[in-house]
Amino acid sequence: MVKNKKLLLISLRDPFLDSDRVMPPIGVMSLQSYMLSLGFDSKIENDFDLYNIDKYHEYTHFAISCMTPQKKQAYSILNIIKLRFNDKSVIIGGPHTQYYLEDCVKEPFDYIIVGDGEYSLRAVIEGKASQRILNIPITSAEMNKLPVPYREPEFLKQYNFNIQGINASTILTAKGCPMSCAFCEDAGTKVRLYNPENIDIQIKDVLNAGFKGIMFFDDIFAISKKRIKDLVYVIGRYNISFRCFGHAKSMTDEMAKLLSDSGCIEVGFGAESGSQRILSAINKRTTVEENIKFIEICNKYGIRVKAFIIIGLPGEDFTTIEETKKFLDILLSNKFTNKFGKEVTNDFDITVYFPYKGTKIRSAMDKNSGEYDIYFSQNPDDLQGFYKGRGGSTEISVRTSLLDSGLIQKTQKELLTEYKRKVINH
């Protein structure tokens, strides 16, 4: 144990969501497990009390994991700690620091961690950090030597997620994404895989915590046949139901059967739009026909599909909206029997595009290059930056040449209202 050092890992709330007790914070859980393995005195706080700051007086270090929509909350916690205590170190990490580093530097954080947090945070706690901004990457080999995420049952049971009525928790089998979608800040990031032995331990931990289902949360779970064979060999040992993400380019009958036989009951995928013009503009590298084929293949093996749609992408107009409606009609027209013998339809969700920094689209917008038919309707940096909020609400910061922000917002609400009526759940 590092003498006289005590760490509080802060997992921020998501007050804009209907419930922020759905997905457990895997990044923070991974840090907690690593800190404990080193003998550090560390605790996760997932409900930081701004109004009773003295309860945290014993901690010497506060590490805040922050996504961009949580930035104001992170800055508030920072400022109140600095106001009340003059001898505490406050660290920020998480996705927000990756592309909003300039914003973070302006705030009085003692340390800013970019990318992987384990080694950087260790350096801070041990007093070995040589600079304010730390970025110490972890290789795939090193990643598999780290302890699996902290999954104490009492902690996990604070989060309520279900897959077709089955209580479930989350696992990451990989980090990074090889795709190059222009709207995504994770596009083209280095892929690092957890090995089957690591995943086996994680599955056991989830089951031992009392869950019957698993959400494999990585973007590239069902993207490689070889990888799927390795994964289902492990998953198939357990009587579990699971959900994962897939990609239209890689889904085949063989892959769908492998998934179904090992317990997969639902696959989510980024359809994004029913318009080929938009899919091409955002470099999705799929066609509308491939997206439809993806749905048909999954349904054939009793796997429900949840398609994710984004309204307000570059070039959105009345024609592309109508094309998306046709796609939703196809998605929801097929009633099939799921693996529990229930007649269901597929499902979907619709959000409005928010141009985060780090995306190719945002970069072009900031340069006023005119490469994409999309424009700011208000300063996105003045908004929280969430894709989806309470009751399906979204923040609107964009327009196209033919759709203003009001029409984009109106379209999203109308599509949700009209098409959610057609969804048949379990």
GROMACS .gro file of C-alpha atoms in nm:
model
  426
    1MET     CA    1   0.000   0.000   0.000
    2VAL     CA    2   0.125   0.350  -0.084
    3LYS     CA    3   0.162   0.509   0.258
    4ASN     CA    4  -0.093   0.777   0.347
    5LYS     CA    5  -0.249   0.778  -0.001
    6LYS     CA    6  -0.619   0.718  -0.047
    7LEU     CA    7  -0.794   0.722  -0.385
    8LEU     CA    8  -1.157   0.795  -0.470
    9LEU     CA    9  -1.256   0.685  -0.822
   10ILE     CA   10  -1.554   0.896  -0.927
   11SER     CA   11  -1.807   0.756  -1.173
   12LEU     CA   12  -2.025   1.051  -1.271
   13ARG     CA   13  -2.404   1.050  -1.285
   14ASP     CA   14  -2.598   1.099  -1.609
   15PRO     CA   15  -2.887   1.324  -1.498
   16PHE     CA   16  -3.005   1.371  -1.856
   17LEU     CA   17  -3.092   1.001  -1.891
   18ASP     CA   18  -3.416   0.829  -1.788
   19SER     CA   19  -3.193   0.613  -1.569
   20ASP     CA   20  -2.817   0.620  -1.524
   21ARG     CA   21  -2.819   0.295  -1.333
   22VAL     CA   22  -2.828   0.074  -1.641
   23MET     CA   23  -2.473   0.012  -1.765
   24PRO     CA   24  -2.203  -0.026  -1.499
   25PRO     CA   25  -1.888   0.186  -1.555
   26ILE     CA   26  -1.648  -0.076  -1.689
   27GLY     CA   27  -1.360   0.170  -1.724
   28VAL     CA   28  -1.381   0.273  -1.359
   29MET     CA   29  -1.430  -0.089  -1.255
   30SER     CA   30  -1.110  -0.183  -1.441
   31LEU     CA   31  -0.918   0.092  -1.264
   32GLN     CA   32  -1.052  -0.015  -0.926
   33SER     CA   33  -0.945  -0.373  -0.980
   34TYR     CA   34  -0.597  -0.266  -1.086
   35MET     CA   35  -0.556  -0.024  -0.796
   36LEU     CA   36  -0.660  -0.291  -0.546
   37SER     CA   37  -0.420  -0.542  -0.704
   38LEU     CA   38  -0.137  -0.298  -0.633
   39GLY     CA   39  -0.244  -0.269  -0.271
   40PHE     CA   40  -0.375   0.086  -0.303
   41ASP     CA   41  -0.652   0.208  -0.074
   42SER     CA   42  -0.917   0.277  -0.336
   43LYS     CA   43  -1.295   0.307  -0.357
   44ILE     CA   44  -1.554   0.374  -0.630
   45GLU     CA   45  -1.800   0.658  -0.569
   46ASN     CA   46  -2.090   0.652  -0.817
   47ASP     CA   47  -2.303   0.914  -0.643
   48PHE     CA   48  -2.070   1.197  -0.548
   49ASP     CA   49  -2.226   1.427  -0.287
   50LEU     CA   50  -2.149   1.788  -0.381
   51TYR     CA   51  -2.340   1.913  -0.078
   52ASN     CA   52  -2.148   1.711   0.180
   53ILE     CA   53  -1.792   1.744   0.060
   54ASP     CA   54  -1.641   1.700   0.406
   55LYS     CA   55  -1.733   1.331   0.399
   56TYR     CA   56  -1.445   1.287   0.153
   57HIS     CA   57  -1.181   1.461   0.364
   58GLU     CA   58  -0.978   1.143   0.413
   59TYR     CA   59  -0.904   1.097   0.041
   60THR     CA   60  -0.580   1.235  -0.098
   61HIS     CA   61  -0.659   1.175  -0.466
   62PHE     CA   62  -0.983   1.213  -0.661
   63ALA     CA   63  -0.990   1.055  -1.009
   64ILE     CA   64  -1.288   1.154  -1.224
   65SER     CA   65  -1.386   0.945  -1.527
   66CYS     CA   66  -1.568   1.175  -1.767
   67MET     CA   67  -1.762   1.148  -2.091
   68THR     CA   68  -1.826   1.473  -2.276
   69PRO     CA   69  -2.193   1.507  -2.170
   70GLN     CA   70  -2.073   1.489  -1.808
   71LYS     CA   71  -1.812   1.765  -1.837
   72LYS     CA   72  -2.000   2.032  -1.638
   73GLN     CA   73  -2.050   1.787  -1.353
   74ALA     CA   74  -1.680   1.698  -1.358
   75TYR     CA   75  -1.580   2.064  -1.348
   76SER     CA   76  -1.821   2.132  -1.061
   77ILE     CA   77  -1.671   1.849  -0.855
   78LEU     CA   78  -1.322   1.975  -0.933
   79ASN     CA   79  -1.401   2.328  -0.824
   80ILE     CA   80  -1.572   2.235  -0.500
   81ILE     CA   81  -1.285   2.004  -0.401
   82LYS     CA   82  -1.034   2.280  -0.474
   83LEU     CA   83  -1.245   2.533  -0.285
   84ARG     CA   84  -1.279   2.315   0.025
   85PHE     CA   85  -0.936   2.148   0.033
   86ASN     CA   86  -0.595   2.280  -0.064
   87ASP     CA   87  -0.402   1.957  -0.036
   88LYS     CA   88  -0.596   1.718  -0.263
   89SER     CA   89  -0.500   1.602  -0.612
   90VAL     CA   90  -0.780   1.595  -0.869
   91ILE     CA   91  -0.734   1.389  -1.185
   92ILE     CA   92  -0.957   1.369  -1.491
   93GLY     CA   93  -0.962   1.087  -1.744
   94GLY     CA   94  -1.209   0.906  -1.965
   95PRO     CA   95  -1.328   0.970  -2.321
   96HIS     CA   96  -1.368   1.346  -2.272
   97THR     CA   97  -0.996   1.409  -2.237
   98GLN     CA   98  -0.914   1.238  -2.566
   99TYR     CA   99  -1.066   1.501  -2.794
  100TYR     CA  100  -1.142   1.789  -2.557
  101LEU     CA  101  -0.796   1.814  -2.408
  102GLU     CA  102  -0.775   2.189  -2.470
  103ASP     CA  103  -1.086   2.239  -2.259
  104CYS     CA  104  -0.953   2.021  -1.977
  105VAL     CA  105  -0.619   2.203  -1.968
  106LYS     CA  106  -0.799   2.530  -1.892
  107GLU     CA  107  -0.946   2.381  -1.574
  108PRO     CA  108  -0.735   2.347  -1.256
  109PHE     CA  109  -0.695   1.969  -1.270
  110ASP     CA  110  -0.369   1.849  -1.119
  111TYR     CA  111  -0.339   1.572  -1.376
  112ILE     CA  112  -0.510   1.492  -1.704
  113ILE     CA  113  -0.502   1.132  -1.825
  114VAL     CA  114  -0.554   1.068  -2.195
  115GLY     CA  115  -0.632   0.717  -2.318
  116ASP     CA  116  -0.567   0.414  -2.099
  117GLY     CA  117  -0.581   0.503  -1.733
  118GLU     CA  118  -0.416   0.219  -1.546
  119TYR     CA  119  -0.046   0.299  -1.577
  120SER     CA  120  -0.096   0.676  -1.574
  121LEU     CA  121  -0.306   0.670  -1.258
  122ARG     CA  122  -0.054   0.442  -1.090
  123ALA     CA  123   0.221   0.691  -1.169
  124VAL     CA  124   0.019   0.972  -1.011
  125ILE     CA  125  -0.059   0.781  -0.692
  126GLU     CA  126   0.302   0.668  -0.655
  127GLY     CA  127   0.427   1.023  -0.706
  128LYS     CA  128   0.610   0.932  -1.027
  129ALA     CA  129   0.410   1.141  -1.274
  130SER     CA  130   0.660   1.372  -1.444
  131GLN     CA  131   0.408   1.594  -1.624
  132ARG     CA  132   0.052   1.718  -1.595
  133ILE     CA  133  -0.081   1.544  -1.908
  134LEU     CA  134  -0.025   1.169  -1.909
  135ASN     CA  135  -0.080   0.924  -2.194
  136ILE     CA  136   0.066   0.580  -2.130
  137PRO     CA  137  -0.086   0.328  -2.374
  138ILE     CA  138  -0.137  -0.038  -2.292
  139THR     CA  139  -0.071  -0.312  -2.546
  140SER     CA  140  -0.298  -0.611  -2.604
  141ALA     CA  141  -0.050  -0.836  -2.426
  142GLU     CA  142  -0.035  -0.603  -2.125
  143MET     CA  143  -0.413  -0.560  -2.125
  144ASN     CA  144  -0.457  -0.935  -2.080
  145LYS     CA  145  -0.221  -0.940  -1.783
  146LEU     CA  146  -0.423  -0.681  -1.593
  147PRO     CA  147  -0.686  -0.800  -1.347
  148VAL     CA  148  -1.041  -0.825  -1.479
  149PRO     CA  149  -1.284  -0.545  -1.383
  150TYR     CA  150  -1.409  -0.512  -1.026
  151ARG     CA  151  -1.743  -0.693  -1.004
  152GLU     CA  152  -1.848  -0.716  -0.642
  153PRO     CA  153  -2.214  -0.833  -0.647
  154GLU     CA  154  -2.342  -0.551  -0.426
  155PHE     CA  155  -2.187  -0.294  -0.656
  156LEU     CA  156  -2.312  -0.452  -0.980
  157LYS     CA  157  -2.664  -0.494  -0.849
  158GLN     CA  158  -2.701  -0.115  -0.837
  159TYR     CA  159  -2.731  -0.133  -1.217
  160ASN     CA  160  -3.044  -0.266  -1.381
  161PHE     CA  161  -3.014  -0.382  -1.741
  162ASN     CA  162  -3.213  -0.655  -1.908
  163ILE     CA  163  -3.214  -0.834  -2.240
  164GLN     CA  164  -3.565  -0.942  -2.335
  165GLY     CA  165  -3.655  -0.971  -1.967
  166ILE     CA  166  -3.331  -1.136  -1.854
  167ASN     CA  167  -3.123  -0.951  -1.593
  168ALA     CA  168  -2.784  -0.884  -1.747
  169SER     CA  169  -2.453  -0.709  -1.700
  170THR     CA  170  -2.181  -0.597  -1.940
  171ILE     CA  171  -1.847  -0.729  -2.062
  172LEU     CA  172  -1.594  -0.586  -2.306
  173THR     CA  173  -1.413  -0.843  -2.522
  174ALA     CA  174  -1.212  -0.583  -2.717
  175LYS     CA  175  -1.120  -0.216  -2.741
  176GLY     CA  176  -1.096  -0.003  -3.054
  177CYS     CA  177  -1.269  -0.015  -3.392
  178PRO     CA  178  -1.117  -0.071  -3.739
  179MET     CA  179  -1.401   0.102  -3.923
  180SER     CA  180  -1.370   0.455  -4.062
  181CYS     CA  181  -1.718   0.605  -4.020
  182ALA     CA  182  -1.696   0.982  -4.057
  183PHE     CA  183  -1.944   1.051  -3.775
  184CYS     CA  184  -1.766   0.849  -3.503
  185GLU     CA  185  -1.480   0.963  -3.280
  186ASP     CA  186  -1.365   0.603  -3.228
  187ALA     CA  187  -1.320   0.538  -3.601
  188GLY     CA  188  -0.988   0.381  -3.692
  189THR     CA  189  -0.871   0.330  -3.335
  190LYS     CA  190  -0.629   0.047  -3.264
  191VAL     CA  191  -0.803  -0.285  -3.200
  192ARG     CA  192  -0.694  -0.473  -2.889
  193LEU     CA  193  -0.848  -0.806  -2.802
  194TYR     CA  194  -0.901  -0.974  -2.468
  195ASN     CA  195  -0.803  -1.339  -2.488
  196PRO     CA  196  -1.054  -1.621  -2.429
  197GLU     CA  197  -0.911  -1.697  -2.085
  198ASN     CA  198  -0.972  -1.340  -1.972
  199ILE     CA  199  -1.327  -1.343  -2.108
  200ASP     CA  200  -1.396  -1.675  -1.936
  201ILE     CA  201  -1.304  -1.523  -1.599
  202GLN     CA  202  -1.525  -1.221  -1.667
  203ILE     CA  203  -1.824  -1.440  -1.756
  204LYS     CA  204  -1.782  -1.634  -1.432
  205ASP     CA  205  -1.770  -1.310  -1.235
  206VAL     CA  206  -2.094  -1.186  -1.394
  207LEU     CA  207  -2.270  -1.516  -1.327
  208ASN     CA  208  -2.139  -1.530  -0.970
  209ALA     CA  209  -2.288  -1.185  -0.915
  210GLY     CA  210  -2.631  -1.332  -0.989
  211PHE     CA  211  -2.687  -1.230  -1.352
  212LYS     CA  212  -2.828  -1.462  -1.618
  213GLY     CA  213  -2.745  -1.255  -1.925
  214ILE     CA  214  -2.455  -1.060  -2.072
  215MET     CA  215  -2.430  -0.756  -2.295
  216PHE     CA  216  -2.103  -0.776  -2.488
  217PHE     CA  217  -2.057  -0.404  -2.532
  218ASP     CA  218  -1.768  -0.373  -2.777
  219ASP     CA  219  -1.841  -0.243  -3.127
  220ILE     CA  220  -1.662  -0.523  -3.308
  221PHE     CA  221  -1.787  -0.834  -3.129
  222ALA     CA  222  -1.946  -0.999  -3.436
  223ILE     CA  223  -1.712  -0.878  -3.707
  224SER     CA  224  -1.472  -1.170  -3.762
  225LYS     CA  225  -1.565  -1.534  -3.809
  226LYS     CA  226  -1.241  -1.653  -3.652
  227ARG     CA  227  -1.289  -1.429  -3.352
  228ILE     CA  228  -1.651  -1.540  -3.312
  229LYS     CA  229  -1.546  -1.904  -3.313
  230ASP     CA  230  -1.299  -1.832  -3.032
  231LEU     CA  231  -1.560  -1.641  -2.834
  232VAL     CA  232  -1.850  -1.881  -2.868
  233TYR     CA  233  -1.622  -2.168  -2.765
  234VAL     CA  234  -1.594  -1.993  -2.428
  235ILE     CA  235  -1.950  -1.859  -2.406
  236GLY     CA  236  -2.101  -2.192  -2.504
  237ARG     CA  237  -1.979  -2.350  -2.180
  238TYR     CA  238  -2.237  -2.149  -1.989
  239ASN     CA  239  -2.614  -2.146  -2.003
  240ILE     CA  240  -2.647  -1.775  -2.069
  241SER     CA  241  -2.837  -1.547  -2.302
  242PHE     CA  242  -2.649  -1.257  -2.452
  243ARG     CA  243  -2.667  -0.953  -2.674
  244CYS     CA  244  -2.385  -0.814  -2.886
  245PHE     CA  245  -2.314  -0.573  -3.169
  246GLY     CA  246  -2.259  -0.677  -3.529
  247HIS     CA  247  -2.180  -0.528  -3.868
  248ALA     CA  248  -2.371  -0.577  -4.193
  249LYS     CA  249  -2.054  -0.649  -4.392
  250SER     CA  250  -1.956  -0.948  -4.185
  251MET     CA  251  -2.283  -1.122  -4.096
  252THR     CA  252  -2.328  -1.462  -4.262
  253ASP     CA  253  -2.547  -1.764  -4.202
  254GLU     CA  254  -2.252  -1.943  -4.045
  255MET     CA  255  -2.181  -1.656  -3.806
  256ALA     CA  256  -2.548  -1.613  -3.713
  257LYS     CA  257  -2.578  -1.985  -3.638
  258LEU     CA  258  -2.264  -1.976  -3.423
  259LEU     CA  259  -2.407  -1.684  -3.229
  260SER     CA  260  -2.752  -1.837  -3.192
  261ASP     CA  261  -2.622  -2.177  -3.083
  262SER     CA  262  -2.413  -2.017  -2.808
  263GLY     CA  263  -2.699  -1.814  -2.658
  264CYS     CA  264  -2.723  -1.492  -2.860
  265ILE     CA  265  -3.080  -1.361  -2.855
  266GLU     CA  266  -3.024  -1.007  -2.985
  267VAL     CA  267  -2.777  -0.821  -3.206
  268GLY     CA  268  -2.756  -0.444  -3.229
  269PHE     CA  269  -2.609  -0.273  -3.533
  270GLY     CA  270  -2.558   0.076  -3.666
  271ALA     CA  271  -2.786   0.098  -3.966
  272GLU     CA  272  -2.759   0.480  -3.932
  273SER     CA  273  -2.993   0.560  -4.226
  274GLY     CA  274  -3.217   0.407  -4.489
  275SER     CA  275  -3.056   0.628  -4.752
  276GLN     CA  276  -2.764   0.501  -4.954
  277ARG     CA  277  -2.661   0.859  -5.026
  278ILE     CA  278  -2.612   0.922  -4.655
  279LEU     CA  279  -2.439   0.589  -4.592
  280SER     CA  280  -2.191   0.674  -4.866
  281ALA     CA  281  -2.142   1.029  -4.738
  282ILE     CA  282  -2.047   0.909  -4.389
  283ASN     CA  283  -1.819   0.632  -4.523
  284LYS     CA  284  -2.024   0.360  -4.356
  285ARG     CA  285  -1.896   0.104  -4.609
  286THR     CA  286  -2.229  -0.075  -4.617
  287THR     CA  287  -2.532  -0.063  -4.843
  288VAL     CA  288  -2.899  -0.048  -4.754
  289GLU     CA  289  -2.936  -0.391  -4.915
  290GLU     CA  290  -2.662  -0.533  -4.691
  291ASN     CA  291  -2.836  -0.389  -4.387
  292ILE     CA  292  -3.161  -0.558  -4.488
  293LYS     CA  293  -2.978  -0.885  -4.551
  294PHE     CA  294  -2.822  -0.857  -4.204
  295ILE     CA  295  -3.169  -0.839  -4.052
  296GLU     CA  296  -3.297  -1.136  -4.253
  297ILE     CA  297  -3.003  -1.358  -4.160
  298CYS     CA  298  -3.025  -1.282  -3.788
  299ASN     CA  299  -3.402  -1.335  -3.777
  300LYS     CA  300  -3.362  -1.667  -3.960
  301TYR     CA  301  -3.177  -1.801  -3.654
  302GLY     CA  302  -3.415  -1.652  -3.397
  303ILE     CA  303  -3.194  -1.353  -3.320
  304ARG     CA  304  -3.369  -1.023  -3.272
  305VAL     CA  305  -3.213  -0.717  -3.434
  306LYS     CA  306  -3.201  -0.369  -3.284
  307ALA     CA  307  -3.112  -0.110  -3.547
  308PHE     CA  308  -2.966   0.224  -3.445
  309ILE     CA  309  -3.066   0.519  -3.664
  310ILE     CA  310  -2.921   0.870  -3.666
  311ILE     CA  311  -3.120   1.165  -3.800
  312GLY     CA  312  -2.942   1.482  -3.912
  313LEU     CA  313  -2.636   1.327  -4.076
  314PRO     CA  314  -2.478   1.517  -4.368
  315GLY     CA  315  -2.717   1.559  -4.660
  316GLU     CA  316  -3.032   1.473  -4.465
  317ASP     CA  317  -3.342   1.594  -4.647
  318PHE     CA  318  -3.705   1.495  -4.700
  319THR     CA  319  -3.608   1.223  -4.950
  320THR     CA  320  -3.359   1.056  -4.715
  321ILE     CA  321  -3.614   1.067  -4.432
  322GLU     CA  322  -3.864   0.884  -4.653
  323GLU     CA  323  -3.596   0.625  -4.736
  324THR     CA  324  -3.534   0.574  -4.365
  325LYS     CA  325  -3.907   0.524  -4.310
  326LYS     CA  326  -3.906   0.251  -4.576
  327PHE     CA  327  -3.614   0.084  -4.401
  328LEU     CA  328  -3.798   0.094  -4.068
  329ASP     CA  329  -4.104  -0.058  -4.236
  330ILE     CA  330  -3.889  -0.350  -4.352
  331LEU     CA  331  -3.717  -0.384  -4.013
  332LEU     CA  332  -4.047  -0.406  -3.824
  333SER     CA  333  -4.254  -0.598  -4.079
  334ASN     CA  334  -4.109  -0.935  -3.994
  335LYS     CA  335  -4.270  -1.109  -3.698
  336PHE     CA  336  -4.071  -1.411  -3.592
  337THR     CA  337  -4.044  -1.653  -3.303
  338ASN     CA  338  -3.757  -1.575  -3.071
  339LYS     CA  339  -3.555  -1.830  -2.878
  340PHE     CA  340  -3.809  -1.827  -2.595
  341GLY     CA  341  -4.096  -1.922  -2.825
  342LYS     CA  342  -4.246  -1.572  -2.822
  343GLU     CA  343  -4.361  -1.388  -3.133
  344VAL     CA  344  -4.169  -1.060  -3.155
  345THR     CA  345  -4.055  -0.797  -3.401
  346ASN     CA  346  -3.717  -0.633  -3.434
  347ASP     CA  347  -3.651  -0.306  -3.252
  348PHE     CA  348  -3.480   0.026  -3.319
  349ASP     CA  349  -3.369   0.352  -3.167
  350ILE     CA  350  -3.335   0.696  -3.326
  351THR     CA  351  -3.113   0.980  -3.211
  352VAL     CA  352  -3.006   1.311  -3.363
  353TYR     CA  353  -2.646   1.349  -3.474
  354PHE     CA  354  -2.417   1.541  -3.240
  355PRO     CA  355  -2.079   1.630  -3.400
  356TYR     CA  356  -1.822   1.543  -3.136
  357LYS     CA  357  -1.465   1.658  -3.170
  358GLY     CA  358  -1.244   1.380  -3.302
  359THR     CA  359  -1.482   1.288  -3.584
  360LYS     CA  360  -1.402   1.354  -3.948
  361ILE     CA  361  -1.730   1.543  -3.984
  362ARG     CA  362  -1.658   1.775  -3.688
  363SER     CA  363  -1.308   1.841  -3.815
  364ALA     CA  364  -1.446   1.946  -4.154
  365MET     CA  365  -1.714   2.160  -3.987
  366ASP     CA  366  -1.458   2.340  -3.770
  367LYS     CA  367  -1.258   2.421  -4.084
  368ASN     CA  368  -1.568   2.533  -4.277
  369SER     CA  369  -1.444   2.310  -4.556
  370GLY     CA  370  -1.786   2.247  -4.708
  371GLU     CA  371  -1.699   1.879  -4.744
  372TYR     CA  372  -2.024   1.775  -4.578
  373ASP     CA  373  -2.374   1.917  -4.607
  374ILE     CA  374  -2.408   1.981  -4.235
  375TYR     CA  375  -2.379   2.301  -4.034
  376PHE     CA  376  -2.400   2.418  -3.675
  377SER     CA  377  -2.735   2.564  -3.575
  378GLN     CA  378  -2.587   2.664  -3.240
  379ASN     CA  379  -2.253   2.626  -3.069
  380PRO     CA  380  -2.227   2.255  -2.973
  381ASP     CA  381  -1.975   2.337  -2.702
  382ASP     CA  382  -2.249   2.523  -2.516
  383LEU     CA  383  -2.454   2.203  -2.493
  384GLN     CA  384  -2.407   1.892  -2.280
  385GLY     CA  385  -2.349   1.680  -2.588
  386PHE     CA  386  -2.573   1.378  -2.538
  387TYR     CA  387  -2.725   1.169  -2.816
  388LYS     CA  388  -3.026   1.062  -2.617
  389GLY     CA  389  -3.188   1.198  -2.301
  390ARG     CA  390  -3.504   1.162  -2.097
  391GLY     CA  391  -3.800   1.030  -2.292
  392GLY     CA  392  -3.591   0.995  -2.607
  393SER     CA  393  -3.503   1.365  -2.617
  394THR     CA  394  -3.191   1.484  -2.797
  395GLU     CA  395  -2.982   1.799  -2.813
  396ILE     CA  396  -3.000   1.970  -3.151
  397SER     CA  397  -2.690   2.151  -3.274
  398VAL     CA  398  -2.699   2.080  -3.649
  399ARG     CA  399  -2.889   2.154  -3.967
  400THR     CA  400  -2.846   2.062  -4.332
  401SER     CA  401  -2.908   2.272  -4.641
  402LEU     CA  402  -3.268   2.146  -4.667
  403LEU     CA  403  -3.359   2.065  -4.305
  404ASP     CA  404  -3.328   2.315  -4.023
  405SER     CA  405  -3.268   2.200  -3.666
  406GLY     CA  406  -3.636   2.229  -3.578
  407LEU     CA  407  -3.738   1.996  -3.860
  408ILE     CA  408  -3.467   1.748  -3.765
  409GLN     CA  409  -3.589   1.740  -3.405
  410LYS     CA  410  -3.952   1.714  -3.515
  411THR     CA  411  -3.868   1.426  -3.750
  412GLN     CA  412  -3.687   1.231  -3.480
  413LYS     CA  413  -3.980   1.261  -3.240
  414GLU     CA  414  -4.237   1.170  -3.506
  415LEU     CA  415  -4.044   0.863  -3.619
  416LEU     CA  416  -4.006   0.739  -3.262
  417THR     CA  417  -4.376   0.788  -3.193
  418GLU     CA  418  -4.496   0.633  -3.519
  419TYR     CA  419  -4.270   0.331  -3.533
  420LYS     CA  420  -4.235   0.234  -3.167
  421ARG     CA  421  -4.605   0.144  -3.181
  422LYS     CA  422  -4.515  -0.134  -3.422
  423VAL     CA  423  -4.255  -0.295  -3.198
  424ILE     CA  424  -4.363  -0.620  -3.034
  425ASN     CA  425  -4.148  -0.706  -2.734
  426HIS     CA  426  -4.110  -1.029  -2.546
   0.00000   0.00000   0.00000
